[in-house]
């Protein structure tokens, strides 16, 4: 599913060069649930941004589903993010003036699905992640943190992506809610055969994933 | 479609800001449409004035003073070749004399019926105007230009105009409409005359009647309406050759009117005639008069055009800056959209819909403003502009004497074009039609496009990775 080879990302701060990702290589199979573990600033988020084609590597390659991201045009990368990728953020990043349903429908709108179809599917996914009834018509401000993250997960699943990247999805949640959200992701990975890569600094969460990749100062130190 | 609907809804995301932007845009669009309406109204007025002038060129000897062309008359031979100038369709020649005798009761002055018992004249012993000029200046002109003084001296004799013409249907650019009788032939050398209805009424003349002038009996063949003929209200029109012969000015003319096939050719024909006749002859056309008189309106046109452009640019800058601020405020939202698969085009279209909604609402306010202020603003601009223009150029007093009354017209001896124009020039009425709405929509489109350019610039620079990293 995912092949990362000699991936590096450097930031030039003027005085010195910061290597946020330093010669990282790993593969991930279909349906695998992988955790990226590391301290804050270790390079987890940078790696996720590179995998999500939201940033460009300084060197190295990322091949997703047989396609090299480096060879794709900007337009093709937009399609990649829209159709093959789901992104879950620590701060949820829901659009505040749209309802839960409208937020979940967004990626399908960008994919060009008809209104009825995307509404039907959004309702179904929201129900799958535990958002139903009048909550689907509530705006994010009227939902709890856990509920907002569920909506964000529903949005990430909207276009049935093959790869979901989750950056500290439980970081802004209390431990009980965080556990529920993590279990939800794990369940989805199994039921939908979706590859999920979760960045976390919580070793307890990482221990429950199929595989743990430890990042230290931009380098992959451990893969087990 | 969903992104457009979202953009429309986003326009109302912040109520206070929406109201503020709509009001500012409304004023800007309203101002531009008001100026557009003013420009249209003025443009229509200028066209109407010019089209009412007619396509003729006037020729008079340089220094010519109405009816006193004694030493500097034109000659028929001088004018003979003018018909050959391209685009000239006809040449009408006139020889004008002023005849007066104090004390006679043969033929009375036609106007001012309540006072004219003191102002009579006879055609039996003609006296040329230049011999009586002091009397004319002290009396005729002033008595009537100011609206009619009743203090005409006892036994004062007003002059009567005799015009010899090669075309009795049109004198000095004015068409004569006959009330009774017929025109005489252009080549006639008989002692025939057509007179004004004022003159006929005052002197009990009818078609077929005779009156005496130059010791010759003239037969009235036609009577024309005085009311529409200003300076010709107290004239007798006779064949050119007869007038030349009786006045002892054989071969002379005091003025000529050249007809041109199109108003567009007036300037070129005027130049050609001037070249043909030399600098001792004044060659003018009414378009030049009209251009002079409508020049204040042209100023209004220019001001309004710049205002239209300025207001649209101002509107564009307002929406541009507004949408740049809005887009910058929503950088995170734009970054999220990009991260979850939205193309730049999708995001730009959403923000463009938002700016278009705001601009459209601004246009509604603008149209309300133009409905309320369009006509008053036009009148204000025209009024201020024409006052400044005429006083500044010293034309106001001249126009007053041209248009003031019968006496004024005697002094001019012409057609009183300035007076006619002056009376109408400020009467400009702005009409707000469908075309204004279309222009309003066009303004909305222009402003929205400008706004969208700003949005696109901001959106294209938003990098989701930076948003995620800095959050």
XYZ file of C-alpha atoms in Angstrom:
695
model
C 0.000 0.000 0.000
C 2.609 2.524 1.084
C 6.305 2.551 0.285
C 8.487 5.250 1.771
C 12.100 5.301 0.645
C 14.950 7.527 1.846
C 12.536 10.315 2.671
C 14.033 13.563 3.884
C 12.635 16.976 4.598
C 14.850 19.896 5.476
C 13.887 23.361 6.652
C 16.313 26.192 6.197
C 15.946 28.584 9.132
C 18.711 30.864 7.904
C 21.382 29.999 10.430
C 21.133 26.229 10.218
C 19.285 23.481 8.392
C 16.708 21.518 10.374
C 16.150 17.948 9.234
C 12.540 17.235 10.200
C 12.645 13.920 8.333
C 16.012 12.274 7.847
C 16.350 9.399 5.399
C 13.211 7.552 6.501
C 12.240 4.318 4.790
C 9.387 1.930 5.599
C 6.508 0.049 3.985
C 2.922 -0.334 5.143
C 0.558 -3.044 3.934
C -3.125 -2.763 3.095
C -5.364 -2.546 6.167
C -2.455 -2.172 8.560
C -2.955 0.010 11.630
C 0.354 1.740 12.307
C 1.359 4.194 14.991
C 4.065 6.844 14.645
C 5.488 7.442 18.073
C 7.809 10.212 19.127
C 8.185 13.232 21.317
C 6.817 16.581 20.376
C 8.988 18.007 17.562
C 10.399 14.623 16.621
C 9.056 14.854 13.084
C 5.826 12.822 13.288
C 3.595 15.556 11.922
C 6.097 16.409 9.178
C 6.083 12.793 8.060
C 2.277 12.763 7.998
C 2.214 15.984 5.974
C 4.604 14.435 3.462
C 2.517 11.247 3.255
C -0.583 13.385 2.805
C 1.038 15.310 -0.066
C 0.484 18.499 1.884
C 4.189 19.198 1.809
C 6.966 18.206 -0.574
C 9.989 16.169 0.513
C 13.508 17.470 -0.012
C 14.481 14.042 -1.275
C 13.238 10.476 -1.350
C 10.006 8.991 -2.611
C 6.545 8.098 -1.418
C 4.615 5.527 -3.397
C 0.957 5.099 -2.511
C -0.993 2.305 -4.149
C 1.698 2.029 -6.801
C 1.791 5.736 -7.632
C 4.795 7.925 -6.900
C 3.588 11.180 -5.358
C 6.659 13.038 -6.610
C 5.604 12.401 -10.194
C 2.119 13.734 -9.765
C 1.006 17.200 -10.869
C -0.623 19.600 -8.408
C -3.988 18.733 -9.866
C -3.355 14.995 -9.467
C -2.236 15.559 -5.888
C -5.549 17.320 -5.203
C -7.342 14.224 -6.535
C -5.084 12.002 -4.429
C -5.951 13.928 -1.264
C -9.599 13.918 -2.201
C -10.094 10.271 -3.177
C -7.335 8.139 -1.661
C -6.594 9.930 1.556
C -8.428 10.782 4.744
C -6.922 13.196 7.241
C -7.816 13.437 10.943
C -6.359 16.360 12.874
C -5.690 16.855 16.548
C -7.747 20.080 16.535
C -10.535 18.485 14.438
C -10.513 21.377 11.968
C -14.210 21.254 11.236
C -15.714 24.212 9.362
C -17.457 26.133 12.143
C -20.452 27.440 10.221
C -21.352 24.086 8.680
C -23.345 21.372 10.438
C -21.879 17.954 11.245
C -23.647 16.561 8.203
C -22.370 19.328 5.919
C -18.829 18.865 7.228
C -18.973 15.145 6.529
C -20.324 15.841 3.033
C -17.478 18.188 2.059
C -14.952 15.662 0.646
C -17.715 14.030 -1.405
C -18.641 17.431 -2.818
C -15.008 17.925 -3.870
C -15.097 14.450 -5.422
C -18.111 15.467 -7.484
C -20.781 13.198 -5.979
C -24.430 14.153 -6.369
C -26.083 15.931 -3.440
C -28.451 13.069 -2.563
C -25.707 10.482 -2.732
C -23.346 12.409 -0.503
C -26.063 13.253 1.973
C -27.068 9.604 2.237
C -23.498 8.436 2.678
C -22.614 11.173 5.154
C -25.587 10.232 7.316
C -24.534 6.574 7.167
C -20.907 7.261 8.170
C -21.915 9.669 10.920
C -24.132 6.952 12.303
C -21.219 4.496 12.074
C -19.031 6.808 14.162
C -21.799 7.459 16.665
C -23.290 10.752 15.508
C -26.999 10.478 14.869
C -30.369 12.123 15.473
C -30.411 15.877 15.756
C -26.644 15.967 16.313
C -26.014 15.642 12.606
C -27.596 19.043 12.114
C -25.599 20.702 14.871
C -22.657 22.937 14.181
C -19.270 21.952 15.688
C -19.635 24.540 18.450
C -22.672 22.652 19.721
C -20.855 19.296 19.869
C -18.442 17.937 22.495
C -14.753 17.417 21.679
C -15.257 13.697 21.236
C -18.249 14.264 19.005
C -16.309 16.753 16.923
C -13.509 14.243 16.442
C -16.059 11.626 15.418
C -17.388 14.023 12.808
C -13.795 14.629 11.656
C -13.285 10.875 11.333
C -16.545 10.588 9.409
C -15.296 13.330 7.091
C -11.995 11.465 6.621
C -13.916 8.301 5.693
C -16.315 10.036 3.336
C -14.693 9.059 0.054
C -13.747 5.548 1.232
C -10.023 6.323 1.232
C -7.373 3.612 1.210
C -5.181 5.526 3.635
C -6.116 7.512 6.723
C -3.563 9.744 8.396
C -4.424 10.785 11.941
C -2.268 13.366 13.684
C -2.709 13.075 17.469
C -6.442 12.313 17.089
C -6.892 11.927 20.820
C -4.569 14.741 21.859
C -7.362 17.211 22.649
C -9.683 14.694 24.272
C -10.007 13.359 27.773
C -8.597 9.848 28.254
C -11.986 8.105 28.204
C -13.092 9.825 25.024
C -9.630 9.358 23.532
C -9.883 5.663 24.143
C -13.251 5.523 22.411
C -11.947 7.436 19.415
C -8.919 5.189 19.161
C -11.114 2.090 19.330
C -13.295 3.575 16.623
C -10.303 4.020 14.315
C -9.121 0.494 15.029
C -12.556 -0.920 14.315
C -12.768 1.002 11.065
C -9.369 -0.279 10.034
C -10.612 -3.797 10.409
C -14.123 -3.424 9.025
C -13.210 -1.267 6.026
C -9.713 -2.705 5.483
C -8.389 0.833 5.581
C -4.727 1.534 6.212
C -4.403 3.891 9.153
C -1.299 5.701 10.346
C -1.716 7.420 13.692
C 0.815 9.868 15.064
C 0.870 9.872 18.856
C 3.178 10.474 21.761
C 1.122 8.121 23.940
C 2.828 4.764 24.157
C -0.301 3.135 25.613
C -2.214 3.967 22.456
C 0.694 2.950 20.265
C 0.864 -0.414 21.986
C -2.611 -1.239 20.726
C -1.736 -0.731 17.057
C -0.534 -3.460 14.695
C 2.838 -1.847 14.360
C 4.803 0.927 16.018
C 7.261 3.219 14.240
C 9.358 5.309 16.577
C 10.700 8.601 15.318
C 13.550 10.402 17.065
C 14.897 13.669 15.720
C 13.509 12.998 12.293
C 14.918 9.520 12.029
C 13.113 6.211 12.157
C 14.691 4.484 15.167
C 12.456 1.534 15.748
C 9.973 -0.500 13.707
C 8.134 -3.199 15.542
C -23.093 24.410 -6.855
C -22.702 23.527 -3.197
C -19.621 25.737 -2.949
C -21.593 28.636 -4.455
C -24.401 28.121 -1.945
C -21.814 27.948 0.821
C -20.281 31.195 -0.457
C -23.722 32.824 -0.487
C -24.331 31.737 3.116
C -20.877 32.876 4.160
C -21.753 36.406 3.011
C -24.030 36.576 6.066
C -21.609 34.916 8.453
C -20.935 38.215 10.209
C -24.025 40.425 10.246
C -22.384 43.704 11.171
C -19.601 43.297 8.650
C -22.081 42.346 5.922
C -24.180 45.465 6.570
C -21.098 47.705 6.619
C -19.683 46.295 3.390
C -23.046 46.419 1.627
C -23.560 50.068 2.594
C -20.074 51.092 1.464
C -20.413 49.173 -1.789
C -23.932 50.523 -2.241
C -22.706 54.108 -1.997
C -19.902 53.359 -4.430
C -22.152 51.618 -6.957
C -24.890 54.204 -6.438
C -22.444 57.010 -7.139
C -21.166 55.333 -10.281
C -24.710 54.688 -11.561
C -25.806 58.210 -10.685
C -22.906 59.588 -12.663
C -23.749 57.228 -15.480
C -27.342 58.446 -15.497
C -26.136 62.060 -15.471
C -23.801 61.329 -18.345
C -26.580 59.689 -20.357
C -28.952 62.579 -19.700
C -26.362 65.153 -20.692
C -25.376 63.136 -23.729
C -28.998 62.964 -24.853
C -29.346 66.702 -24.318
C -26.244 67.435 -26.370
C -27.496 65.187 -29.172
C -30.917 66.840 -29.051
C -29.391 70.321 -29.178
C -27.119 69.445 -32.061
C -29.810 67.664 -34.019
C -32.097 70.680 -33.620
C -29.510 73.009 -35.123
C -29.667 71.850 -38.702
C -26.939 71.358 -41.230
C -26.311 74.851 -42.553
C -23.320 77.163 -42.814
C -23.793 80.928 -42.484
C -21.764 83.442 -44.438
C -21.514 87.138 -43.642
C -18.941 89.773 -44.460
C -16.361 90.215 -41.697
C -17.367 93.009 -39.325
C -20.894 92.812 -40.651
C -23.301 94.631 -38.372
C -26.737 93.280 -38.988
C -28.450 95.437 -41.556
C -25.758 98.013 -42.096
C -23.505 96.271 -44.588
C -22.686 99.286 -46.607
C -19.122 98.974 -47.687
C -18.451 95.330 -47.270
C -21.250 93.344 -48.857
C -20.715 89.995 -50.448
C -21.370 89.608 -54.125
C -23.300 86.978 -56.013
C -20.228 86.257 -58.123
C -18.171 85.583 -54.981
C -20.672 82.954 -53.926
C -21.223 81.440 -57.348
C -18.676 78.644 -56.955
C -19.774 77.544 -53.483
C -22.333 75.133 -54.910
C -19.437 73.214 -56.418
C -17.897 72.440 -53.018
C -18.393 68.767 -52.179
C -21.412 68.024 -49.944
C -23.002 71.459 -50.559
C -26.591 70.956 -51.678
C -27.895 74.518 -51.936
C -26.882 78.165 -51.563
C -29.471 80.661 -50.339
C -28.539 84.308 -50.671
C -30.176 87.251 -48.960
C -29.909 91.003 -49.152
C -31.337 92.657 -46.081
C -32.321 96.273 -45.698
C -33.926 98.227 -42.930
C -36.452 100.786 -43.986
C -37.940 103.443 -41.826
C -39.753 106.763 -42.006
C -40.865 108.797 -39.025
C -44.443 109.951 -38.913
C -45.985 107.876 -41.656
C -48.811 105.457 -41.012
C -48.452 103.333 -44.105
C -47.293 100.140 -42.431
C -47.031 99.526 -38.732
C -44.566 97.496 -36.774
C -46.126 94.126 -36.051
C -45.074 93.229 -32.510
C -45.988 94.846 -29.226
C -49.505 95.674 -30.218
C -50.255 97.622 -27.036
C -47.422 100.044 -27.646
C -47.121 100.081 -31.367
C -49.510 102.969 -31.850
C -46.525 105.065 -30.960
C -44.235 103.097 -33.231
C -45.208 103.269 -36.865
C -43.302 103.248 -40.077
C -43.753 103.690 -43.784
C -42.146 101.921 -46.659
C -42.611 104.781 -49.089
C -39.334 106.589 -48.300
C -36.752 104.043 -47.212
C -33.951 105.236 -45.015
C -30.991 102.957 -44.438
C -30.312 101.762 -40.947
C -26.809 103.154 -40.594
C -28.202 106.658 -40.793
C -30.510 105.937 -37.869
C -28.200 103.712 -35.855
C -28.082 106.007 -32.852
C -31.854 105.954 -32.693
C -31.949 102.196 -32.983
C -29.414 101.628 -30.232
C -31.083 104.013 -27.889
C -34.526 102.702 -28.561
C -35.434 99.451 -30.201
C -32.969 97.105 -28.698
C -33.317 98.237 -25.150
C -37.062 98.690 -25.173
C -37.701 95.057 -25.858
C -34.739 93.103 -24.629
C -35.607 93.558 -21.020
C -39.091 92.169 -21.310
C -40.889 95.235 -22.633
C -40.775 98.723 -21.307
C -43.882 100.750 -21.961
C -42.007 103.986 -22.418
C -41.753 104.077 -26.202
C -41.423 107.700 -27.280
C -44.326 109.339 -29.075
C -44.006 109.135 -32.852
C -41.107 106.736 -32.575
C -40.816 104.820 -35.839
C -39.555 101.252 -35.736
C -37.701 99.971 -38.755
C -39.096 97.298 -41.006
C -36.893 94.598 -42.407
C -36.941 93.911 -46.122
C -35.198 90.736 -47.115
C -34.427 89.893 -50.689
C -33.915 86.166 -51.003
C -33.140 83.502 -53.528
C -35.287 81.053 -51.575
C -38.481 82.301 -49.996
C -39.027 79.046 -48.121
C -35.947 79.381 -45.955
C -34.445 82.617 -44.686
C -31.120 82.553 -42.896
C -31.640 78.961 -41.879
C -35.243 79.366 -40.734
C -38.001 77.615 -42.601
C -41.012 79.798 -43.247
C -44.349 78.117 -42.753
C -47.023 79.816 -44.811
C -50.339 80.459 -43.144
C -51.905 81.667 -46.398
C -50.882 82.009 -50.033
C -47.769 80.749 -51.802
C -44.016 81.152 -51.909
C -42.611 83.061 -54.869
C -40.268 81.446 -57.362
C -36.508 81.652 -56.607
C -35.933 83.231 -60.029
C -38.820 85.696 -59.764
C -38.101 89.337 -60.566
C -41.645 90.542 -59.962
C -42.636 92.923 -57.152
C -43.967 90.174 -54.896
C -43.706 89.798 -51.154
C -44.533 87.401 -48.368
C -44.978 88.983 -44.974
C -45.372 87.877 -41.386
C -48.786 87.310 -39.893
C -47.989 90.051 -37.349
C -47.280 92.473 -40.121
C -50.382 91.423 -42.050
C -52.585 91.760 -39.013
C -51.179 95.133 -37.994
C -51.490 96.583 -41.456
C -54.721 94.872 -42.531
C -52.962 93.057 -45.356
C -54.177 89.840 -46.945
C -52.930 87.632 -49.750
C -53.442 89.734 -52.904
C -53.191 93.062 -51.030
C -50.485 95.546 -51.923
C -48.211 97.831 -49.916
C -45.739 100.421 -51.010
C -41.979 100.332 -50.607
C -39.231 102.006 -52.608
C -42.140 103.804 -54.314
C -43.181 100.461 -55.775
C -46.377 98.529 -55.067
C -45.593 95.049 -53.737
C -48.232 92.356 -53.973
C -48.580 90.034 -50.985
C -48.412 86.386 -52.231
C -48.116 84.699 -48.875
C -48.355 85.218 -45.115
C -46.181 83.205 -42.772
C -46.613 82.466 -39.101
C -44.755 84.995 -36.995
C -44.758 83.063 -33.773
C -42.209 80.526 -34.882
C -39.979 82.891 -36.752
C -38.469 85.172 -34.125
C -36.442 87.823 -35.911
C -38.536 87.462 -39.046
C -41.673 88.499 -37.183
C -41.504 91.982 -38.646
C -40.100 91.340 -42.063
C -41.237 91.436 -45.638
C -39.626 88.854 -47.897
C -39.117 89.823 -51.545
C -37.228 88.315 -54.509
C -33.453 88.884 -54.298
C -33.116 90.477 -57.711
C -35.969 92.911 -56.958
C -34.378 93.998 -53.673
C -30.949 94.345 -55.299
C -32.402 96.500 -58.026
C -34.625 98.748 -55.861
C -31.957 99.313 -53.183
C -29.274 100.068 -55.737
C -27.111 97.145 -54.663
C -27.071 95.112 -57.812
C -25.068 91.917 -57.410
C -24.683 92.375 -53.658
C -25.841 90.109 -50.857
C -25.563 90.645 -47.109
C -25.612 87.007 -46.110
C -25.793 83.519 -47.482
C -26.904 80.220 -46.068
C -25.190 77.092 -47.354
C -26.968 73.767 -47.023
C -24.815 70.711 -46.425
C -25.919 67.141 -47.130
C -24.995 65.878 -43.656
C -24.319 67.378 -40.253
C -21.140 65.304 -40.214
C -19.781 67.331 -43.146
C -20.451 70.747 -41.625
C -16.940 71.325 -40.374
C -15.211 70.320 -43.597
C -17.595 72.401 -45.715
C -17.160 75.386 -43.391
C -13.385 75.160 -43.793
C -13.683 74.815 -47.574
C -15.922 77.897 -47.816
C -13.623 79.922 -45.591
C -10.717 78.953 -47.814
C -12.709 79.872 -50.921
C -13.878 83.276 -49.651
C -10.851 84.360 -47.632
C -10.530 86.022 -44.241
C -12.776 88.996 -45.002
C -15.807 86.794 -44.693
C -17.198 85.236 -41.543
C -18.092 81.610 -42.158
C -19.814 79.932 -39.252
C -21.975 76.945 -38.679
C -24.494 76.308 -35.982
C -22.614 73.292 -34.758
C -19.840 75.587 -33.602
C -22.403 77.693 -31.759
C -23.942 74.559 -30.339
C -20.556 73.212 -29.320
C -19.779 76.450 -27.533
C -23.092 76.449 -25.747
C -22.980 72.779 -24.776
C -19.378 72.909 -23.624
C -20.472 73.122 -19.947
C -22.471 69.946 -20.541
C -19.377 68.333 -21.974
C -17.658 69.189 -18.704
C -20.430 67.384 -16.854
C -19.936 64.439 -19.190
C -16.234 64.363 -18.469
C -16.701 64.729 -14.726
C -19.342 62.012 -14.668
C -17.202 59.660 -16.752
C -14.264 60.023 -14.388
C -16.632 59.622 -11.456
C -18.078 56.407 -12.925
C -14.597 54.982 -13.403
C -13.439 56.230 -10.007
C -16.466 54.862 -8.187
C -16.156 51.449 -9.838
C -12.447 51.307 -9.030
C -13.233 52.382 -5.457
C -15.894 49.662 -5.252
C -13.444 47.150 -6.657
C -10.783 48.142 -4.136
C -13.298 47.975 -1.293
C -14.384 44.438 -2.166
C -10.814 43.437 -3.005
C -9.505 44.518 0.388
C -12.545 43.138 2.172
C -12.202 39.730 0.572
C -8.443 39.681 1.135
C -9.084 40.341 4.829
C -11.846 37.712 4.898
C -9.688 35.173 3.077
C -6.739 35.855 5.390
C -8.994 35.429 8.393
C -10.067 32.085 7.008
C -6.628 30.856 6.023
C -7.041 27.905 8.334
C -10.370 27.032 6.747
C -8.806 27.303 3.299
C -5.946 25.077 4.448
C -8.404 22.475 5.731
C -10.323 22.572 2.489
C -7.111 21.974 0.587
C -6.087 19.214 2.955
C -9.325 17.315 2.453
C -9.180 17.517 -1.307
C -10.613 20.844 -2.472
C -9.066 22.357 -5.578
C -8.109 26.038 -5.677
C -10.903 26.598 -8.179
C -13.505 25.178 -5.784
C -12.309 27.394 -2.962
C -12.031 30.487 -5.174
C -15.557 29.896 -6.500
C -16.891 29.747 -2.950
C -15.249 33.025 -1.991
C -16.205 34.587 -5.339
C -19.823 33.675 -4.620
C -19.479 35.377 -1.258
C -18.016 38.558 -2.761
C -20.626 38.505 -5.545
C -23.414 38.244 -2.986
C -22.050 41.228 -1.093
C -21.591 43.183 -4.321
C -25.060 42.271 -5.536
C -26.579 43.520 -2.297
C -24.454 46.647 -2.695
C -25.868 47.044 -6.202
C -29.434 46.874 -4.853
C -28.592 49.668 -2.412
C -26.817 51.507 -5.254
C -29.869 51.277 -7.521
C -32.066 52.638 -4.737
C -29.617 55.517 -4.396
C -29.672 56.241 -8.125
C -33.483 56.150 -8.186
C -33.580 58.704 -5.392
C -30.586 60.837 -6.314
C -30.133 60.368 -10.073
C -32.260 63.257 -11.270
C -31.434 65.780 -8.504
C -27.721 65.026 -8.874
C -27.895 65.484 -12.661
C -29.671 68.813 -12.301
C -27.188 69.910 -9.650
C -24.201 69.053 -11.838
C -25.683 70.693 -14.935
C -26.814 73.764 -13.029
C -23.416 74.306 -11.387
C -21.497 73.555 -14.538
C -23.496 75.819 -16.877
C -23.516 78.706 -14.391
C -19.765 78.509 -13.920
C -19.178 78.137 -17.640
C -21.336 80.997 -18.857
C -20.352 83.505 -16.217
C -16.724 82.547 -16.504
C -16.698 82.986 -20.244
C -18.769 86.119 -20.205
C -21.332 84.505 -22.429
C -24.203 84.968 -20.068
C -24.792 88.588 -20.921
C -24.466 87.946 -24.623
C -26.977 85.152 -24.467
C -29.293 87.408 -22.534
C -29.338 89.950 -25.284
C -29.780 87.261 -27.901
C -32.682 85.647 -26.223
C -34.191 88.537 -24.295
C -36.859 89.694 -26.679
C -37.705 91.350 -29.910
C -35.254 94.170 -29.425
C -32.532 91.706 -28.675
C -33.226 89.829 -31.823
C -33.091 93.004 -33.859
C -29.652 93.672 -32.546
C -28.463 90.224 -33.445
C -30.167 90.267 -36.767
C -29.715 86.540 -36.730
C -31.406 83.487 -35.546
C -30.962 83.760 -31.827
C -29.447 80.295 -31.627
C -27.648 81.088 -28.417
C -30.839 82.226 -26.775
C -32.743 79.154 -27.825
C -29.967 76.920 -26.562
C -29.552 78.876 -23.377
C -33.180 78.454 -22.481
C -33.015 74.696 -22.927
C -29.498 73.823 -21.981
C -30.114 73.417 -18.259
C -33.363 71.578 -18.787
C -31.806 68.147 -18.462
C -33.879 65.278 -17.151
C -32.264 62.039 -16.061
C -34.118 58.855 -16.924
C -33.366 55.666 -15.036
C -34.098 52.809 -17.405
C -33.330 49.130 -17.779
C -29.970 49.983 -19.272
C -28.972 51.482 -15.921
C -29.826 48.166 -14.261
C -27.722 46.391 -16.856
C -24.851 48.775 -16.191
C -25.364 48.075 -12.494
C -25.029 44.350 -13.139
C -21.947 45.047 -15.237
C -20.489 47.065 -12.348
C -21.247 44.147 -10.023
C -19.458 41.753 -12.355
C -16.420 44.039 -12.681
C -16.213 44.614 -8.928
C -16.747 40.909 -8.184
C -14.041 39.917 -10.636
C -11.638 42.386 -9.005
C -12.603 40.964 -5.611
C -12.122 37.400 -6.836
C -8.649 38.209 -8.105
C -7.700 39.215 -4.552
C -9.230 36.048 -3.150
C -7.453 33.874 -5.684
C -4.146 35.542 -4.815
C -4.582 34.781 -1.116
C -5.915 31.269 -1.649
C -3.159 30.258 -4.035
C -0.593 31.232 -1.408
C -2.162 29.249 1.424
C -0.102 26.117 2.096
C -1.973 23.606 4.260
C 1.273 22.295 5.747
C 2.066 25.721 7.192
C -1.422 26.057 8.618
C -1.217 22.635 10.282
C 2.293 23.229 11.559
C 1.651 26.665 13.042
C -1.626 25.747 14.704
